[in-house]
Amino acid sequence: MKTPEQCSALEDIRWAIDTLDQQIIQALGQRLAYVKAAAQFKPTQDSIAAPERVAAMLPQRQQWAEQAGLDPMFVVPLFAQIIHWNIAQQVRHWRVQRGLEQGVGDE
């Protein structure tokens, strides 16, 4: 992939953005797979949320955003949303694994 400075046409830039967006979506899918795998280590549904872990994660994401030259006011709420959605998916997966909820798709 060309660097932004190497792009010679708008099509180059659009292709690169589309490629990066696809990689971001694939990474989110991989992240969710790990989140679901973590369900096997959670003894109770209440243990899934792990508020102490979330409390540690968001400041770290803020630091990473700052190091990457990104606005933490954008990145931190984005990751908060990703984390909370993943927690909900883990709860559902945990319940499906234990026969407490019916799965959909590849559960």
mmCIF file of N, CA, C and O in Angstrom:
data_model
loop_
_atom_site.group_PDB
_atom_site.id
_atom_site.type_symbol
_atom_site.label_atom_id
_atom_site.label_comp_id
_atom_site.label_asym_id
_atom_site.label_seq_id
_atom_site.Cartn_x
_atom_site.Cartn_y
_atom_site.Cartn_z
ATOM 1 N N MET A 1 0.849 -1.163 0.000
ATOM 2 C CA MET A 1 0.000 0.000 0.000
ATOM 3 C C MET A 1 0.905 1.240 0.000
ATOM 4 O O MET A 1 1.906 1.288 0.706
ATOM 5 N N LYS A 2 0.500 2.228 -0.769
ATOM 6 C CA LYS A 2 1.252 3.477 -0.834
ATOM 7 C C LYS A 2 1.068 4.266 0.459
ATOM 8 O O LYS A 2 0.027 4.174 1.103
ATOM 9 N N THR A 3 2.073 5.029 0.804
ATOM 10 C CA THR A 3 1.915 5.960 1.923
ATOM 11 C C THR A 3 1.025 7.111 1.443
ATOM 12 O O THR A 3 0.875 7.311 0.222
ATOM 13 N N PRO A 4 0.448 7.879 2.360
ATOM 14 C CA PRO A 4 -0.371 9.018 1.920
ATOM 15 C C PRO A 4 0.402 9.965 0.998
ATOM 16 O O PRO A 4 -0.160 10.487 0.026
ATOM 17 N N GLU A 5 1.682 10.148 1.270
ATOM 18 C CA GLU A 5 2.494 11.041 0.446
ATOM 19 C C GLU A 5 2.761 10.475 -0.953
ATOM 20 O O GLU A 5 3.018 11.237 -1.886
ATOM 21 N N GLN A 6 2.713 9.165 -1.090
ATOM 22 C CA GLN A 6 2.973 8.528 -2.385
ATOM 23 C C GLN A 6 1.739 8.485 -3.279
ATOM 24 O O GLN A 6 1.860 8.204 -4.464
ATOM 25 N N CYS A 7 0.576 8.740 -2.732
ATOM 26 C CA CYS A 7 -0.657 8.683 -3.524
ATOM 27 C C CYS A 7 -0.638 9.781 -4.578
ATOM 28 O O CYS A 7 -0.351 10.945 -4.289
ATOM 29 N N SER A 8 -0.965 9.373 -5.802
ATOM 30 C CA SER A 8 -0.928 10.325 -6.909
ATOM 31 C C SER A 8 -2.324 10.651 -7.432
ATOM 32 O O SER A 8 -2.465 11.449 -8.350
ATOM 33 N N ALA A 9 -3.340 10.016 -6.860
ATOM 34 C CA ALA A 9 -4.711 10.269 -7.302
ATOM 35 C C ALA A 9 -5.668 9.947 -6.158
ATOM 36 O O ALA A 9 -5.330 9.198 -5.235
ATOM 37 N N LEU A 10 -6.840 10.510 -6.232
ATOM 38 C CA LEU A 10 -7.858 10.270 -5.213
ATOM 39 C C LEU A 10 -8.202 8.786 -5.109
ATOM 40 O O LEU A 10 -8.475 8.277 -4.021
ATOM 41 N N GLU A 11 -8.138 8.079 -6.229
ATOM 42 C CA GLU A 11 -8.433 6.641 -6.221
ATOM 43 C C GLU A 11 -7.447 5.886 -5.334
ATOM 44 O O GLU A 11 -7.822 4.930 -4.664
ATOM 45 N N ASP A 12 -6.171 6.304 -5.352
ATOM 46 C CA ASP A 12 -5.160 5.674 -4.486
ATOM 47 C C ASP A 12 -5.551 5.839 -3.015
ATOM 48 O O ASP A 12 -5.448 4.903 -2.224
ATOM 49 N N ILE A 13 -5.968 7.039 -2.674
ATOM 50 C CA ILE A 13 -6.345 7.337 -1.293
ATOM 51 C C ILE A 13 -7.586 6.556 -0.899
ATOM 52 O O ILE A 13 -7.639 5.954 0.177
ATOM 53 N N ARG A 14 -8.585 6.537 -1.768
ATOM 54 C CA ARG A 14 -9.818 5.796 -1.454
ATOM 55 C C ARG A 14 -9.544 4.313 -1.304
ATOM 56 O O ARG A 14 -10.098 3.662 -0.421
ATOM 57 N N TRP A 15 -8.698 3.762 -2.165
ATOM 58 C CA TRP A 15 -8.358 2.342 -2.062
ATOM 59 C C TRP A 15 -7.678 2.065 -0.729
ATOM 60 O O TRP A 15 -7.987 1.072 -0.051
ATOM 61 N N ALA A 16 -6.740 2.935 -0.335
ATOM 62 C CA ALA A 16 -6.025 2.740 0.927
ATOM 63 C C ALA A 16 -6.982 2.838 2.112
ATOM 64 O O ALA A 16 -6.904 2.031 3.049
ATOM 65 N N ILE A 17 -7.877 3.809 2.099
ATOM 66 C CA ILE A 17 -8.851 3.950 3.183
ATOM 67 C C ILE A 17 -9.747 2.723 3.262
ATOM 68 O O ILE A 17 -9.991 2.191 4.353
ATOM 69 N N ASP A 18 -10.233 2.249 2.118
ATOM 70 C CA ASP A 18 -11.072 1.047 2.109
ATOM 71 C C ASP A 18 -10.308 -0.159 2.647
ATOM 72 O O ASP A 18 -10.848 -0.973 3.409
ATOM 73 N N THR A 19 -9.038 -0.284 2.267
ATOM 74 C CA THR A 19 -8.207 -1.395 2.740
ATOM 75 C C THR A 19 -8.020 -1.320 4.254
ATOM 76 O O THR A 19 -8.162 -2.331 4.953
ATOM 77 N N LEU A 20 -7.727 -0.122 4.752
ATOM 78 C CA LEU A 20 -7.562 0.046 6.200
ATOM 79 C C LEU A 20 -8.864 -0.220 6.947
ATOM 80 O O LEU A 20 -8.853 -0.865 8.003
ATOM 81 N N ASP A 21 -9.980 0.248 6.409
ATOM 82 C CA ASP A 21 -11.269 -0.014 7.059
ATOM 83 C C ASP A 21 -11.558 -1.507 7.117
ATOM 84 O O ASP A 21 -12.049 -2.018 8.133
ATOM 85 N N GLN A 22 -11.233 -2.220 6.046
ATOM 86 C CA GLN A 22 -11.422 -3.672 6.050
ATOM 87 C C GLN A 22 -10.544 -4.319 7.115
ATOM 88 O O GLN A 22 -10.989 -5.219 7.836
ATOM 89 N N GLN A 23 -9.303 -3.859 7.262
ATOM 90 C CA GLN A 23 -8.409 -4.400 8.287
ATOM 91 C C GLN A 23 -8.919 -4.099 9.691
ATOM 92 O O GLN A 23 -8.823 -4.947 10.587
ATOM 93 N N ILE A 24 -9.473 -2.911 9.885
ATOM 94 C CA ILE A 24 -10.039 -2.553 11.190
ATOM 95 C C ILE A 24 -11.207 -3.472 11.523
ATOM 96 O O ILE A 24 -11.310 -3.982 12.643
ATOM 97 N N ILE A 25 -12.073 -3.716 10.554
ATOM 98 C CA ILE A 25 -13.227 -4.594 10.776
ATOM 99 C C ILE A 25 -12.772 -6.021 11.061
ATOM 100 O O ILE A 25 -13.296 -6.682 11.968
ATOM 101 N N GLN A 26 -11.773 -6.497 10.332
ATOM 102 C CA GLN A 26 -11.242 -7.837 10.600
ATOM 103 C C GLN A 26 -10.631 -7.903 11.993
ATOM 104 O O GLN A 26 -10.808 -8.894 12.707
ATOM 105 N N ALA A 27 -9.935 -6.858 12.409
ATOM 106 C CA ALA A 27 -9.349 -6.830 13.749
ATOM 107 C C ALA A 27 -10.441 -6.822 14.818
ATOM 108 O O ALA A 27 -10.299 -7.483 15.857
ATOM 109 N N LEU A 28 -11.532 -6.111 14.578
ATOM 110 C CA LEU A 28 -12.647 -6.128 15.527
ATOM 111 C C LEU A 28 -13.252 -7.529 15.635
ATOM 112 O O LEU A 28 -13.629 -7.964 16.720
ATOM 113 N N GLY A 29 -13.321 -8.232 14.516
ATOM 114 C CA GLY A 29 -13.800 -9.613 14.535
ATOM 115 C C GLY A 29 -12.867 -10.518 15.327
ATOM 116 O O GLY A 29 -13.317 -11.376 16.101
ATOM 117 N N GLN A 30 -11.572 -10.338 15.157
ATOM 118 C CA GLN A 30 -10.599 -11.127 15.919
ATOM 119 C C GLN A 30 -10.694 -10.789 17.406
ATOM 120 O O GLN A 30 -10.618 -11.676 18.252
ATOM 121 N N ARG A 31 -10.878 -9.512 17.707
ATOM 122 C CA ARG A 31 -11.010 -9.089 19.100
ATOM 123 C C ARG A 31 -12.215 -9.772 19.734
ATOM 124 O O ARG A 31 -12.151 -10.278 20.857
ATOM 125 N N LEU A 32 -13.333 -9.800 19.004
ATOM 126 C CA LEU A 32 -14.540 -10.438 19.517
ATOM 127 C C LEU A 32 -14.322 -11.931 19.737
ATOM 128 O O LEU A 32 -14.822 -12.495 20.717
ATOM 129 N N ALA A 33 -13.567 -12.568 18.875
ATOM 130 C CA ALA A 33 -13.273 -13.999 19.066
ATOM 131 C C ALA A 33 -12.524 -14.221 20.381
ATOM 132 O O ALA A 33 -12.825 -15.175 21.110
ATOM 133 N N TYR A 34 -11.579 -13.349 20.706
ATOM 134 C CA TYR A 34 -10.867 -13.460 21.980
ATOM 135 C C TYR A 34 -11.801 -13.182 23.155
ATOM 136 O O TYR A 34 -11.728 -13.852 24.190
ATOM 137 N N VAL A 35 -12.666 -12.194 22.992
ATOM 138 C CA VAL A 35 -13.632 -11.871 24.048
ATOM 139 C C VAL A 35 -14.526 -13.076 24.323
ATOM 140 O O VAL A 35 -14.774 -13.425 25.477
ATOM 141 N N LYS A 36 -14.992 -13.726 23.270
ATOM 142 C CA LYS A 36 -15.839 -14.911 23.454
ATOM 143 C C LYS A 36 -15.042 -16.050 24.093
ATOM 144 O O LYS A 36 -15.557 -16.776 24.938
ATOM 145 N N ALA A 37 -13.777 -16.204 23.691
ATOM 146 C CA ALA A 37 -12.945 -17.254 24.272
ATOM 147 C C ALA A 37 -12.746 -17.017 25.768
ATOM 148 O O ALA A 37 -12.648 -17.962 26.547
ATOM 149 N N ALA A 38 -12.713 -15.762 26.188
ATOM 150 C CA ALA A 38 -12.538 -15.440 27.606
ATOM 151 C C ALA A 38 -13.727 -15.910 28.442
ATOM 152 O O ALA A 38 -13.586 -16.122 29.651
ATOM 153 N N ALA A 39 -14.882 -16.096 27.806
ATOM 154 C CA ALA A 39 -16.084 -16.518 28.538
ATOM 155 C C ALA A 39 -15.868 -17.835 29.271
ATOM 156 O O ALA A 39 -16.436 -18.049 30.341
ATOM 157 N N GLN A 40 -15.019 -18.709 28.730
ATOM 158 C CA GLN A 40 -14.786 -20.009 29.373
ATOM 159 C C GLN A 40 -14.085 -19.871 30.719
ATOM 160 O O GLN A 40 -14.120 -20.784 31.541
ATOM 161 N N PHE A 41 -13.454 -18.727 30.948
ATOM 162 C CA PHE A 41 -12.735 -18.508 32.197
ATOM 163 C C PHE A 41 -13.539 -17.689 33.199
ATOM 164 O O PHE A 41 -13.039 -17.392 34.286
ATOM 165 N N LYS A 42 -14.753 -17.341 32.849
ATOM 166 C CA LYS A 42 -15.601 -16.526 33.717
ATOM 167 C C LYS A 42 -16.569 -17.454 34.447
ATOM 168 O O LYS A 42 -17.419 -18.090 33.820
ATOM 169 N N PRO A 43 -16.454 -17.557 35.768
ATOM 170 C CA PRO A 43 -17.275 -18.509 36.508
ATOM 171 C C PRO A 43 -18.753 -18.116 36.600
ATOM 172 O O PRO A 43 -19.610 -18.985 36.689
ATOM 173 N N THR A 44 -19.031 -16.820 36.570
ATOM 174 C CA THR A 44 -20.414 -16.361 36.673
ATOM 175 C C THR A 44 -20.665 -15.274 35.639
ATOM 176 O O THR A 44 -19.736 -14.622 35.155
ATOM 177 N N GLN A 45 -21.914 -15.070 35.332
ATOM 178 C CA GLN A 45 -22.279 -14.009 34.395
ATOM 179 C C GLN A 45 -21.862 -12.644 34.937
ATOM 180 O O GLN A 45 -21.402 -11.785 34.192
ATOM 181 N N ASP A 46 -21.972 -12.463 36.251
ATOM 182 C CA ASP A 46 -21.590 -11.192 36.860
ATOM 183 C C ASP A 46 -20.089 -10.916 36.762
ATOM 184 O O ASP A 46 -19.667 -9.762 36.819
ATOM 185 N N SER A 47 -19.280 -11.958 36.601
ATOM 186 C CA SER A 47 -17.832 -11.761 36.524
ATOM 187 C C SER A 47 -17.381 -11.273 35.144
ATOM 188 O O SER A 47 -16.222 -10.875 34.981
ATOM 189 N N ILE A 48 -18.275 -11.276 34.185
ATOM 190 C CA ILE A 48 -17.903 -10.920 32.818
ATOM 191 C C ILE A 48 -17.542 -9.448 32.685
ATOM 192 O O ILE A 48 -16.563 -9.096 32.037
ATOM 193 N N ALA A 49 -18.303 -8.580 33.292
ATOM 194 C CA ALA A 49 -18.096 -7.143 33.096
ATOM 195 C C ALA A 49 -16.702 -6.674 33.503
ATOM 196 O O ALA A 49 -16.138 -5.793 32.866
ATOM 197 N N ALA A 50 -16.128 -7.230 34.545
ATOM 198 C CA ALA A 50 -14.772 -6.916 35.010
ATOM 199 C C ALA A 50 -14.496 -5.417 34.998
ATOM 200 O O ALA A 50 -13.628 -4.936 34.265
ATOM 201 N N PRO A 51 -15.213 -4.655 35.821
ATOM 202 C CA PRO A 51 -15.060 -3.195 35.783
ATOM 203 C C PRO A 51 -13.637 -2.715 36.063
ATOM 204 O O PRO A 51 -13.217 -1.693 35.526
ATOM 205 N N GLU A 52 -12.882 -3.469 36.851
ATOM 206 C CA GLU A 52 -11.502 -3.069 37.126
ATOM 207 C C GLU A 52 -10.650 -3.162 35.864
ATOM 208 O O GLU A 52 -9.754 -2.343 35.639
ATOM 209 N N ARG A 53 -10.937 -4.147 35.029
ATOM 210 C CA ARG A 53 -10.216 -4.299 33.749
ATOM 211 C C ARG A 53 -10.580 -3.148 32.816
ATOM 212 O O ARG A 53 -9.712 -2.542 32.202
ATOM 213 N N VAL A 54 -11.851 -2.825 32.718
ATOM 214 C CA VAL A 54 -12.287 -1.716 31.866
ATOM 215 C C VAL A 54 -11.659 -0.411 32.353
ATOM 216 O O VAL A 54 -11.170 0.401 31.559
ATOM 217 N N ALA A 55 -11.650 -0.225 33.667
ATOM 218 C CA ALA A 55 -11.068 0.993 34.238
ATOM 219 C C ALA A 55 -9.590 1.115 33.897
ATOM 220 O O ALA A 55 -9.077 2.221 33.732
ATOM 221 N N ALA A 56 -8.900 0.006 33.773
ATOM 222 C CA ALA A 56 -7.485 0.029 33.400
ATOM 223 C C ALA A 56 -7.296 0.184 31.894
ATOM 224 O O ALA A 56 -6.309 0.778 31.443
ATOM 225 N N MET A 57 -8.228 -0.338 31.119
ATOM 226 C CA MET A 57 -8.084 -0.326 29.661
ATOM 227 C C MET A 57 -8.228 1.076 29.069
ATOM 228 O O MET A 57 -7.451 1.458 28.189
ATOM 229 N N LEU A 58 -9.208 1.829 29.517
ATOM 230 C CA LEU A 58 -9.487 3.115 28.879
ATOM 231 C C LEU A 58 -8.329 4.115 29.022
ATOM 232 O O LEU A 58 -7.960 4.746 28.028
ATOM 233 N N PRO A 59 -7.716 4.258 30.193
ATOM 234 C CA PRO A 59 -6.551 5.154 30.257
ATOM 235 C C PRO A 59 -5.397 4.700 29.362
ATOM 236 O O PRO A 59 -4.687 5.523 28.779
ATOM 237 N N GLN A 60 -5.249 3.391 29.240
ATOM 238 C CA GLN A 60 -4.193 2.876 28.365
ATOM 239 C C GLN A 60 -4.493 3.225 26.907
ATOM 240 O O GLN A 60 -3.602 3.636 26.166
ATOM 241 N N ARG A 61 -5.752 3.096 26.499
ATOM 242 C CA ARG A 61 -6.135 3.462 25.124
ATOM 243 C C ARG A 61 -5.948 4.961 24.904
ATOM 244 O O ARG A 61 -5.566 5.393 23.822
ATOM 245 N N GLN A 62 -6.205 5.751 25.943
ATOM 246 C CA GLN A 62 -5.975 7.192 25.851
ATOM 247 C C GLN A 62 -4.495 7.476 25.592
ATOM 248 O O GLN A 62 -4.146 8.285 24.727
ATOM 249 N N GLN A 63 -3.640 6.791 26.326
ATOM 250 C CA GLN A 63 -2.194 6.963 26.148
ATOM 251 C C GLN A 63 -1.777 6.539 24.745
ATOM 252 O O GLN A 63 -0.995 7.231 24.087
ATOM 253 N N TRP A 64 -2.286 5.401 24.287
ATOM 254 C CA TRP A 64 -1.951 4.932 22.941
ATOM 255 C C TRP A 64 -2.406 5.929 21.889
ATOM 256 O O TRP A 64 -1.708 6.159 20.903
ATOM 257 N N ALA A 65 -3.598 6.503 22.075
ATOM 258 C CA ALA A 65 -4.108 7.495 21.130
ATOM 259 C C ALA A 65 -3.180 8.705 21.077
ATOM 260 O O ALA A 65 -2.812 9.175 19.992
ATOM 261 N N GLU A 66 -2.795 9.182 22.249
ATOM 262 C CA GLU A 66 -1.898 10.340 22.310
ATOM 263 C C GLU A 66 -0.569 10.036 21.632
ATOM 264 O O GLU A 66 -0.032 10.858 20.883
ATOM 265 N N GLN A 67 -0.032 8.837 21.858
ATOM 266 C CA GLN A 67 1.238 8.438 21.245
ATOM 267 C C GLN A 67 1.123 8.357 19.724
ATOM 268 O O GLN A 67 2.094 8.584 19.007
ATOM 269 N N ALA A 68 -0.080 8.019 19.238
ATOM 270 C CA ALA A 68 -0.299 7.904 17.798
ATOM 271 C C ALA A 68 -0.708 9.235 17.173
ATOM 272 O O ALA A 68 -0.962 9.304 15.966
ATOM 273 N N GLY A 69 -0.796 10.290 17.989
ATOM 274 C CA GLY A 69 -1.180 11.594 17.476
ATOM 275 C C GLY A 69 -2.669 11.727 17.216
ATOM 276 O O GLY A 69 -3.095 12.564 16.414
ATOM 277 N N LEU A 70 -3.471 10.895 17.892
ATOM 278 C CA LEU A 70 -4.927 10.938 17.733
ATOM 279 C C LEU A 70 -5.557 11.638 18.925
ATOM 280 O O LEU A 70 -5.003 11.630 20.024
ATOM 281 N N ASP A 71 -6.720 12.186 18.711
ATOM 282 C CA ASP A 71 -7.444 12.893 19.758
ATOM 283 C C ASP A 71 -8.065 11.877 20.715
ATOM 284 O O ASP A 71 -8.951 11.109 20.320
ATOM 285 N N PRO A 72 -7.641 11.849 21.974
ATOM 286 C CA PRO A 72 -8.221 10.907 22.935
ATOM 287 C C PRO A 72 -9.713 11.148 23.166
ATOM 288 O O PRO A 72 -10.428 10.230 23.544
ATOM 289 N N MET A 73 -10.183 12.354 22.903
ATOM 290 C CA MET A 73 -11.613 12.637 23.060
ATOM 291 C C MET A 73 -12.441 11.878 22.026
ATOM 292 O O MET A 73 -13.638 11.708 22.190
ATOM 293 N N PHE A 74 -11.814 11.411 20.963
ATOM 294 C CA PHE A 74 -12.465 10.546 19.981
ATOM 295 C C PHE A 74 -12.216 9.082 20.320
ATOM 296 O O PHE A 74 -13.131 8.270 20.341
ATOM 297 N N VAL A 75 -10.967 8.744 20.605
ATOM 298 C CA VAL A 75 -10.566 7.345 20.762
ATOM 299 C C VAL A 75 -11.157 6.714 22.023
ATOM 300 O O VAL A 75 -11.647 5.585 21.981
ATOM 301 N N VAL A 76 -11.129 7.413 23.142
ATOM 302 C CA VAL A 76 -11.601 6.817 24.396
ATOM 303 C C VAL A 76 -13.089 6.467 24.333
ATOM 304 O O VAL A 76 -13.461 5.332 24.654
ATOM 305 N N PRO A 77 -13.977 7.376 23.894
ATOM 306 C CA PRO A 77 -15.391 6.973 23.781
ATOM 307 C C PRO A 77 -15.606 5.856 22.754
ATOM 308 O O PRO A 77 -16.475 5.000 22.935
ATOM 309 N N LEU A 78 -14.819 5.855 21.690
ATOM 310 C CA LEU A 78 -14.919 4.784 20.703
ATOM 311 C C LEU A 78 -14.598 3.445 21.343
ATOM 312 O O LEU A 78 -15.344 2.472 21.191
ATOM 313 N N PHE A 79 -13.505 3.392 22.097
ATOM 314 C CA PHE A 79 -13.139 2.141 22.756
ATOM 315 C C PHE A 79 -14.099 1.779 23.876
ATOM 316 O O PHE A 79 -14.358 0.599 24.109
ATOM 317 N N ALA A 80 -14.649 2.767 24.554
ATOM 318 C CA ALA A 80 -15.666 2.473 25.569
ATOM 319 C C ALA A 80 -16.848 1.772 24.916
ATOM 320 O O ALA A 80 -17.376 0.784 25.442
ATOM 321 N N GLN A 81 -17.251 2.250 23.747
ATOM 322 C CA GLN A 81 -18.366 1.614 23.026
ATOM 323 C C GLN A 81 -17.992 0.207 22.581
ATOM 324 O O GLN A 81 -18.781 -0.727 22.722
ATOM 325 N N ILE A 82 -16.799 0.035 22.041
ATOM 326 C CA ILE A 82 -16.341 -1.292 21.613
ATOM 327 C C ILE A 82 -16.317 -2.242 22.806
ATOM 328 O O ILE A 82 -16.817 -3.375 22.719
ATOM 329 N N ILE A 83 -15.767 -1.801 23.920
ATOM 330 C CA ILE A 83 -15.656 -2.640 25.111
ATOM 331 C C ILE A 83 -17.033 -3.039 25.622
ATOM 332 O O ILE A 83 -17.285 -4.220 25.896
ATOM 333 N N HIS A 84 -17.931 -2.090 25.738
ATOM 334 C CA HIS A 84 -19.257 -2.396 26.287
ATOM 335 C C HIS A 84 -20.056 -3.302 25.350
ATOM 336 O O HIS A 84 -20.774 -4.197 25.815
ATOM 337 N N TRP A 85 -19.912 -3.121 24.051
ATOM 338 C CA TRP A 85 -20.588 -4.014 23.106
ATOM 339 C C TRP A 85 -19.998 -5.418 23.212
ATOM 340 O O TRP A 85 -20.734 -6.402 23.206
ATOM 341 N N ASN A 86 -18.672 -5.501 23.333
ATOM 342 C CA ASN A 86 -18.033 -6.812 23.470
ATOM 343 C C ASN A 86 -18.440 -7.502 24.763
ATOM 344 O O ASN A 86 -18.607 -8.725 24.788
ATOM 345 N N ILE A 87 -18.602 -6.745 25.845
ATOM 346 C CA ILE A 87 -19.071 -7.338 27.102
ATOM 347 C C ILE A 87 -20.453 -7.938 26.906
ATOM 348 O O ILE A 87 -20.717 -9.076 27.331
ATOM 349 N N ALA A 88 -21.334 -7.210 26.237
ATOM 350 C CA ALA A 88 -22.687 -7.726 25.974
ATOM 351 C C ALA A 88 -22.616 -9.002 25.130
ATOM 352 O O ALA A 88 -23.369 -9.959 25.375
ATOM 353 N N GLN A 89 -21.717 -9.041 24.152
ATOM 354 C CA GLN A 89 -21.566 -10.238 23.323
ATOM 355 C C GLN A 89 -21.008 -11.396 24.141
ATOM 356 O O GLN A 89 -21.407 -12.552 23.951
ATOM 357 N N GLN A 90 -20.104 -11.102 25.061
ATOM 358 C CA GLN A 90 -19.546 -12.153 25.908
ATOM 359 C C GLN A 90 -20.607 -12.711 26.847
ATOM 360 O O GLN A 90 -20.672 -13.929 27.056
ATOM 361 N N VAL A 91 -21.438 -11.846 27.399
ATOM 362 C CA VAL A 91 -22.532 -12.313 28.258
ATOM 363 C C VAL A 91 -23.432 -13.255 27.467
ATOM 364 O O VAL A 91 -23.769 -14.353 27.934
ATOM 365 N N ARG A 92 -23.806 -12.843 26.278
ATOM 366 C CA ARG A 92 -24.675 -13.686 25.440
ATOM 367 C C ARG A 92 -23.999 -15.024 25.134
ATOM 368 O O ARG A 92 -24.608 -16.083 25.248
ATOM 369 N N HIS A 93 -22.725 -14.967 24.753
ATOM 370 C CA HIS A 93 -21.980 -16.185 24.443
ATOM 371 C C HIS A 93 -21.883 -17.089 25.674
ATOM 372 O O HIS A 93 -22.064 -18.305 25.571
ATOM 373 N N TRP A 94 -21.607 -16.509 26.835
ATOM 374 C CA TRP A 94 -21.523 -17.253 28.085
ATOM 375 C C TRP A 94 -22.841 -17.962 28.362
ATOM 376 O O TRP A 94 -22.865 -19.139 28.746
ATOM 377 N N ARG A 95 -23.941 -17.246 28.163
ATOM 378 C CA ARG A 95 -25.267 -17.826 28.404
ATOM 379 C C ARG A 95 -25.583 -18.948 27.416
ATOM 380 O O ARG A 95 -26.138 -19.970 27.792
ATOM 381 N N VAL A 96 -25.207 -18.758 26.159
ATOM 382 C CA VAL A 96 -25.436 -19.792 25.137
ATOM 383 C C VAL A 96 -24.619 -21.039 25.474
ATOM 384 O O VAL A 96 -25.130 -22.165 25.404
ATOM 385 N N GLN A 97 -23.369 -20.858 25.871
ATOM 386 C CA GLN A 97 -22.510 -21.995 26.224
ATOM 387 C C GLN A 97 -23.097 -22.837 27.348
ATOM 388 O O GLN A 97 -22.879 -24.033 27.410
ATOM 389 N N ARG A 98 -23.807 -22.192 28.239
ATOM 390 C CA ARG A 98 -24.365 -22.884 29.399
ATOM 391 C C ARG A 98 -25.825 -23.277 29.212
ATOM 392 O O ARG A 98 -26.483 -23.698 30.145
ATOM 393 N N GLY A 99 -26.323 -23.121 27.987
ATOM 394 C CA GLY A 99 -27.686 -23.515 27.684
ATOM 395 C C GLY A 99 -28.750 -22.612 28.282
ATOM 396 O O GLY A 99 -29.906 -23.008 28.395
ATOM 397 N N LEU A 100 -28.377 -21.395 28.663
ATOM 398 C CA LEU A 100 -29.327 -20.465 29.264
ATOM 399 C C LEU A 100 -29.997 -19.577 28.217
ATOM 400 O O LEU A 100 -30.960 -18.880 28.527
ATOM 401 N N GLU A 101 -29.450 -19.592 27.013
ATOM 402 C CA GLU A 101 -29.966 -18.769 25.935
ATOM 403 C C GLU A 101 -29.704 -19.507 24.636
ATOM 404 O O GLU A 101 -28.698 -20.203 24.509
ATOM 405 N N GLN A 102 -30.609 -19.354 23.688
ATOM 406 C CA GLN A 102 -30.438 -20.018 22.413
ATOM 407 C C GLN A 102 -29.521 -19.197 21.534
ATOM 408 O O GLN A 102 -29.668 -17.969 21.430
ATOM 409 N N GLY A 103 -28.566 -19.854 20.900
ATOM 410 C CA GLY A 103 -27.615 -19.165 20.033
ATOM 411 C C GLY A 103 -28.158 -18.946 18.648
ATOM 412 O O GLY A 103 -29.095 -19.614 18.216
ATOM 413 N N VAL A 104 -27.559 -18.000 17.976
ATOM 414 C CA VAL A 104 -27.891 -17.702 16.584
ATOM 415 C C VAL A 104 -26.609 -17.811 15.783
ATOM 416 O O VAL A 104 -25.553 -17.380 16.229
ATOM 417 N N GLY A 105 -26.690 -18.362 14.607
ATOM 418 C CA GLY A 105 -25.507 -18.438 13.749
ATOM 419 C C GLY A 105 -24.543 -19.501 14.227
ATOM 420 O O GLY A 105 -24.910 -20.634 14.476
ATOM 421 N N ASP A 106 -23.287 -19.097 14.405
ATOM 422 C CA ASP A 106 -22.235 -20.083 14.689
ATOM 423 C C ASP A 106 -21.989 -20.291 16.191
ATOM 424 O O ASP A 106 -20.954 -20.787 16.572
ATOM 425 N N GLU A 107 -22.891 -19.904 17.021
ATOM 426 C CA GLU A 107 -22.712 -20.092 18.466
ATOM 427 C C GLU A 107 -22.550 -21.536 18.721
ATOM 428 O O GLU A 107 -22.859 -22.367 19.192
#
